[in-house]
Every structure is written in structure tokens, then in C-alpha cells.
mmCIF file of C-alpha atoms in Angstrom:
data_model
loop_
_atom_site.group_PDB
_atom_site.id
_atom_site.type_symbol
_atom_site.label_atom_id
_atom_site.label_comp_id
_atom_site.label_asym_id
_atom_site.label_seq_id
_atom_site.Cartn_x
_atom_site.Cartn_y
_atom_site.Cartn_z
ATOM 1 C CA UNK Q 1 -25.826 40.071 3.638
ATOM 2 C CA UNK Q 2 -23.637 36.939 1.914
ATOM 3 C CA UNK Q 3 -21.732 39.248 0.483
ATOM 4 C CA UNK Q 4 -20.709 41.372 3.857
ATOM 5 C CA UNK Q 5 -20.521 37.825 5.370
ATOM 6 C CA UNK Q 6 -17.914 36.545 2.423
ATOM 7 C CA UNK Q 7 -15.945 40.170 2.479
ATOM 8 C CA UNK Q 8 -14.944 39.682 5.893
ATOM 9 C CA UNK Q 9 -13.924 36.282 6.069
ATOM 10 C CA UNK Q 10 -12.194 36.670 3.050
ATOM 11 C CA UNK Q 11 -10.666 39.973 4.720
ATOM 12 C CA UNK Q 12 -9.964 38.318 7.991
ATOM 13 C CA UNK Q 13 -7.143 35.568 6.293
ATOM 14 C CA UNK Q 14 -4.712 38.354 5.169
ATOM 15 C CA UNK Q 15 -1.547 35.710 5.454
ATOM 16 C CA UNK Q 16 -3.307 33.453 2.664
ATOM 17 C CA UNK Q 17 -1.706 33.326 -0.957
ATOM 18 C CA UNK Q 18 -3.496 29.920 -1.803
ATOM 19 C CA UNK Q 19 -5.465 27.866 -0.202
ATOM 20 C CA UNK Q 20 -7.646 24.916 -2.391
ATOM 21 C CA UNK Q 21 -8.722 21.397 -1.034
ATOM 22 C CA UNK Q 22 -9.757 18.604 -3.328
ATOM 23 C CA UNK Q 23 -11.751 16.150 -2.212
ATOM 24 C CA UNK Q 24 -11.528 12.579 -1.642
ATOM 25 C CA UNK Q 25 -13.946 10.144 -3.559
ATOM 26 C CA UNK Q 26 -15.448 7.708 -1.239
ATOM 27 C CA UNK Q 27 -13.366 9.224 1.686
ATOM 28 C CA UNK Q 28 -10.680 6.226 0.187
ATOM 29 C CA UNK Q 29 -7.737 7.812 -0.888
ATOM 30 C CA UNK Q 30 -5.456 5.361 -3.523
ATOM 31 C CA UNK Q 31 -2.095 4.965 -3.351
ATOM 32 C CA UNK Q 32 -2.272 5.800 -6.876
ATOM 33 C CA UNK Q 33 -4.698 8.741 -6.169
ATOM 34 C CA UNK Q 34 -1.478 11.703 -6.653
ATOM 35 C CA UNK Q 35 -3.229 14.986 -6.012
ATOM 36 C CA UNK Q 36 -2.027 17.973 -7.596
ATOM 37 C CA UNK Q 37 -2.265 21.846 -7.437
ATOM 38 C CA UNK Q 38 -0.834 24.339 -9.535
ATOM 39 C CA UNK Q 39 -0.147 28.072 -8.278
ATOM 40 C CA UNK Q 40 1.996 30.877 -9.703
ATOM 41 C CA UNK Q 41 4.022 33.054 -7.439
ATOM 42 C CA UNK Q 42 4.722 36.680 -8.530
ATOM 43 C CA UNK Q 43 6.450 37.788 -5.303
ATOM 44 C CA UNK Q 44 10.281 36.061 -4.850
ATOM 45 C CA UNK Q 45 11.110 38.571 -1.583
ATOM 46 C CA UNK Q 46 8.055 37.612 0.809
ATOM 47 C CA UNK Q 47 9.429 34.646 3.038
ATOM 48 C CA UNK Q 48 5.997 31.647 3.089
ATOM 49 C CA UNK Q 49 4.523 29.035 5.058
ATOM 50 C CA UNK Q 50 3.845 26.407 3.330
ATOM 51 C CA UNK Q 51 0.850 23.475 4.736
ATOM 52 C CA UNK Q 52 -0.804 20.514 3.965
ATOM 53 C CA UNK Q 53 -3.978 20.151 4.714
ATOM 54 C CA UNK Q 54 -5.939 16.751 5.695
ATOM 55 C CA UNK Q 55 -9.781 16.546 6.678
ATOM 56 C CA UNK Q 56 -10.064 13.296 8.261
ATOM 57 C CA UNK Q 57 -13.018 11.616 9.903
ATOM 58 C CA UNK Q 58 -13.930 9.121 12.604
ATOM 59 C CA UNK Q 59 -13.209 5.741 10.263
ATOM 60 C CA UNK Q 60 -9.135 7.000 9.862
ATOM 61 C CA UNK Q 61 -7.500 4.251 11.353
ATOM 62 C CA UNK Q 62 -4.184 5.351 11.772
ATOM 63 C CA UNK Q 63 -2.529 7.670 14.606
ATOM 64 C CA UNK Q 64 -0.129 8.695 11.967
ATOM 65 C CA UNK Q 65 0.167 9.391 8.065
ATOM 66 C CA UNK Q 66 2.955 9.022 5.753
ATOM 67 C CA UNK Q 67 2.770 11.154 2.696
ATOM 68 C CA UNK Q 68 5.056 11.915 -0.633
ATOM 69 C CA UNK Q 69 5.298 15.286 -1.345
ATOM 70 C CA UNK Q 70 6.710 16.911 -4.580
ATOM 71 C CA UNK Q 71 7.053 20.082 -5.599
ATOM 72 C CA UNK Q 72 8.119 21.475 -9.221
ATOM 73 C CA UNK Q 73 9.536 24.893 -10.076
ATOM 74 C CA UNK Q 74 8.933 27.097 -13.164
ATOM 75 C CA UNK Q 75 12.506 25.713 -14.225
ATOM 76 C CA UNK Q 76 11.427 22.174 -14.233
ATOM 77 C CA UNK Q 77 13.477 21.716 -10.700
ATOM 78 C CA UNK Q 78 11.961 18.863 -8.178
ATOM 79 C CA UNK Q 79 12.074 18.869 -4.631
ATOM 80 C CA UNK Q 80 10.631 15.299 -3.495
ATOM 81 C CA UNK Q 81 9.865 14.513 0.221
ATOM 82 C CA UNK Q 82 8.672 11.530 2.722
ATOM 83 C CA UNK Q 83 6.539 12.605 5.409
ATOM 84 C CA UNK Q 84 5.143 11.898 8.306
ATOM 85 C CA UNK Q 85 2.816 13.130 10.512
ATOM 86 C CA UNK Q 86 1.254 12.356 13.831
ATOM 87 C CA UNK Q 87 -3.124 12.158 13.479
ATOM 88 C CA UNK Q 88 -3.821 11.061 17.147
ATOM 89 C CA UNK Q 89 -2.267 11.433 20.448
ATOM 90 C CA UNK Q 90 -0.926 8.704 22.783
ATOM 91 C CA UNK Q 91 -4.768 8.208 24.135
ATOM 92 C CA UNK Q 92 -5.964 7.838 20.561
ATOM 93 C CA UNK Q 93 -7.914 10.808 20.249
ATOM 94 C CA UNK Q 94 -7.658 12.120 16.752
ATOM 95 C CA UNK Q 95 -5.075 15.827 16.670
ATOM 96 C CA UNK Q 96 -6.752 19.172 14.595
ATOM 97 C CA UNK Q 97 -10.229 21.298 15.025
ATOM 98 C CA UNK Q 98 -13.424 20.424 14.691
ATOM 99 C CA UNK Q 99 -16.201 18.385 15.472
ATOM 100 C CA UNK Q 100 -15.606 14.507 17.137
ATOM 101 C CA UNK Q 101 -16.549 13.420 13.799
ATOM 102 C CA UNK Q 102 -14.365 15.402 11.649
ATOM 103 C CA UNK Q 103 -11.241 16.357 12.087
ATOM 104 C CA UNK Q 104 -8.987 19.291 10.245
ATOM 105 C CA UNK Q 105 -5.519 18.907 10.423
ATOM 106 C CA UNK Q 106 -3.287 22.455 9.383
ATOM 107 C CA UNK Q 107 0.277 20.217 8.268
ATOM 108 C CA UNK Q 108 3.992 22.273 7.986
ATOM 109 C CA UNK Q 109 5.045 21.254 4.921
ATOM 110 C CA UNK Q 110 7.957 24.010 4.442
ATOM 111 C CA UNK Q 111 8.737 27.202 6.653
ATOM 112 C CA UNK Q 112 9.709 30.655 5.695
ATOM 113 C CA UNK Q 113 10.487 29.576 2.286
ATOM 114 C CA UNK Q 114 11.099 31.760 -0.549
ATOM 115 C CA UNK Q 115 10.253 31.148 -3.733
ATOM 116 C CA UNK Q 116 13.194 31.649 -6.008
ATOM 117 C CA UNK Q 117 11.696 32.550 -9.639
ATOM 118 C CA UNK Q 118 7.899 33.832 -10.511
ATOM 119 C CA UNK Q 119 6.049 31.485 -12.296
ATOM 120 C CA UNK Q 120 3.830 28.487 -12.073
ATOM 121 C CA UNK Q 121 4.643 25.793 -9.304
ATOM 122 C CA UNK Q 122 3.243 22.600 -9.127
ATOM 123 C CA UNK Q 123 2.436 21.007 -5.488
ATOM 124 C CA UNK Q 124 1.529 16.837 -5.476
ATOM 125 C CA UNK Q 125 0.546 15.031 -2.525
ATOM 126 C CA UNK Q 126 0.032 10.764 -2.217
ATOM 127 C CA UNK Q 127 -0.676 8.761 0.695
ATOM 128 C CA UNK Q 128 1.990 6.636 1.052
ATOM 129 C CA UNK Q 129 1.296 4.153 4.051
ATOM 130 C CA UNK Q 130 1.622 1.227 4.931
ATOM 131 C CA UNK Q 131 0.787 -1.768 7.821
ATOM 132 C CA UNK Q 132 3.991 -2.767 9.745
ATOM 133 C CA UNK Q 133 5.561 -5.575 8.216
ATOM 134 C CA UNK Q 134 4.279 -5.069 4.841
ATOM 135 C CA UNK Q 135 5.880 -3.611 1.798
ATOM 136 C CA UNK Q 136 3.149 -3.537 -0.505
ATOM 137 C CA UNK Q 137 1.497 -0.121 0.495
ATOM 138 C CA UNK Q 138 -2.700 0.211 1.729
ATOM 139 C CA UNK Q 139 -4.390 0.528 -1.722
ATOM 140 C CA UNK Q 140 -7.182 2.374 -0.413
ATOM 141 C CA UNK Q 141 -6.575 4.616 2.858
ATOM 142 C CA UNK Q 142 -9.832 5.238 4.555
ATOM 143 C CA UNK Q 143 -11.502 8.059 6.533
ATOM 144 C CA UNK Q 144 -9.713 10.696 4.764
ATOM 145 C CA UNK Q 145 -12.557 13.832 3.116
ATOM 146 C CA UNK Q 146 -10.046 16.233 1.296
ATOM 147 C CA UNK Q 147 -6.710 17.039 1.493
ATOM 148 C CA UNK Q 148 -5.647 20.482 0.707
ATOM 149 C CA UNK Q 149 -2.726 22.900 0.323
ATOM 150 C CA UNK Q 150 -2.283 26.484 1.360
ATOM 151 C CA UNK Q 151 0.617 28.958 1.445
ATOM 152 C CA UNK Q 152 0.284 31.938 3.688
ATOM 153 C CA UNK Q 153 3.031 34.680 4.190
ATOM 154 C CA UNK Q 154 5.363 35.209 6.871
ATOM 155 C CA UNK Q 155 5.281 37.810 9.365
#
């Protein structure tokens, strides 16, 4: 029966090329925490969507999260990027699915992308916020369970 069970889910999510979260030790994520995963694209016609996933729980205190993003190319090519992305809505109820405890939050990183070479790429992720006013960034950014980042194809 787990193995029916397993076939069809894994069946059902026929868009997914990768999808892996990591998790976050002690729900604080660092500033120096960088989180990386490596993948290795064969297909350089299929147009992608490209998302970063955040798992976030009741004790995130934030209605928003800045990120650095960074992806490297089999040709040693870097494509760095601030982000930012809205957590809560005006009320202050926390945006994704789930439960009112946890929250799972399905981020556009890049659309319809292709990739331009096969090989291995490299995706990093790093929280990168900080309280109005300050420069130094938060050292440890709480409430956040795993962050994770999936690529899916393109209708």
C-alpha cells in the first residue's frame, strides 16, 4: 500500500524537475547560514519555473522577507539577486497553505527560464533582513522550518 500511495503522488507532480528543502536548525536561520542546492539540467529547450520555497511558523515576525539569491552556471557564470517577498497580508495573517501554525510559502524566483547549457547548476539562498534603521543585518531570523527550491516545467 506505501508504495501505490508514493507512485501516485509522485505521478501526480508531472511539472517537477527538482524539488529538495533543507531544514532550518533551531527554526533560526543565520545571516551567515547560505543554503545551497546543486541540480544538473539535461534539457536546454523546455522553458522552467523556477521557486523558492519557505516553511515558516507562528514565531516569524516579519510580514515580509528579504533574501539573496545566486545562481551559478556550468560555465562558472553568476546571476546574483535581492529579494523580497511579502509573508503576511495587511491584517497580519501569515500568506501560503497550511495549518495556523505552519505556513508554506511556493516563492517565483524566475519564470519561463531556459537553461542555456546542460550541466550542473548551483542555487544559494540567505536571509538577508534587517530592522528599519539598522544596517547591521538580524543574526538569527526566527520562525523559519526549511527553505527549499524547486523547478517545475512550463506548460
Amino acid at each position: 500500500m506505501f508504495f501505490i500511495v508514493t507512485f501516485l503522488f509522485i505521478s501526480c507532480d508531472k511539472k517537477r524537475v527538482f524539488d529538495e528543502y533543507l531544514p532550518i536548525l533551531n527554526q533560526k536561520w543565520s545571516k551567515h547560514n547560505t543554503l545551497q542546492f546543486a541540480f544538473t539540467a539535461t534539457d536546454t529547450l523546455q522553458k522552467h519555473n523556477l521557486f523558492i520555497n519557505v516553511r515558516n511558523n507562528k514565531d516569524y515576525p516579519f510580514s515580509n522577507l528579504f533574501i539573496i539569491a545566486q545562481m551559478s552556471f556550468p560555465d562558472g557564470n553568476v546571476i546574483t539577486d535581492t529579494l523580497e517577498y511579502d509573508m503576511a497580508d495587511g491584517a497580519g495573517r501569515f500568506l501560503g497553505e497550511g495549518t495556523l501554525d505552519i505556513k508554506d510559502n511556493k516563492l517565483f524566483y524566475k519564470e519561463k527560464i531556459i537553461f542555456p547549457a546542460k550541466g550542473t547548476y548551483t542555487f544559494k539562498v540567505r536571509q538577508s533582513m534587517r530592522k528599519n534603521g539598522n544596517v547591521d543585518g538580524i543574526e538569527e531570523l526566527d520562525g523559519l522550518t526549511h527553505v527549499g527550491f524547486r523547478i517545475e516545467k512550463t506548460e
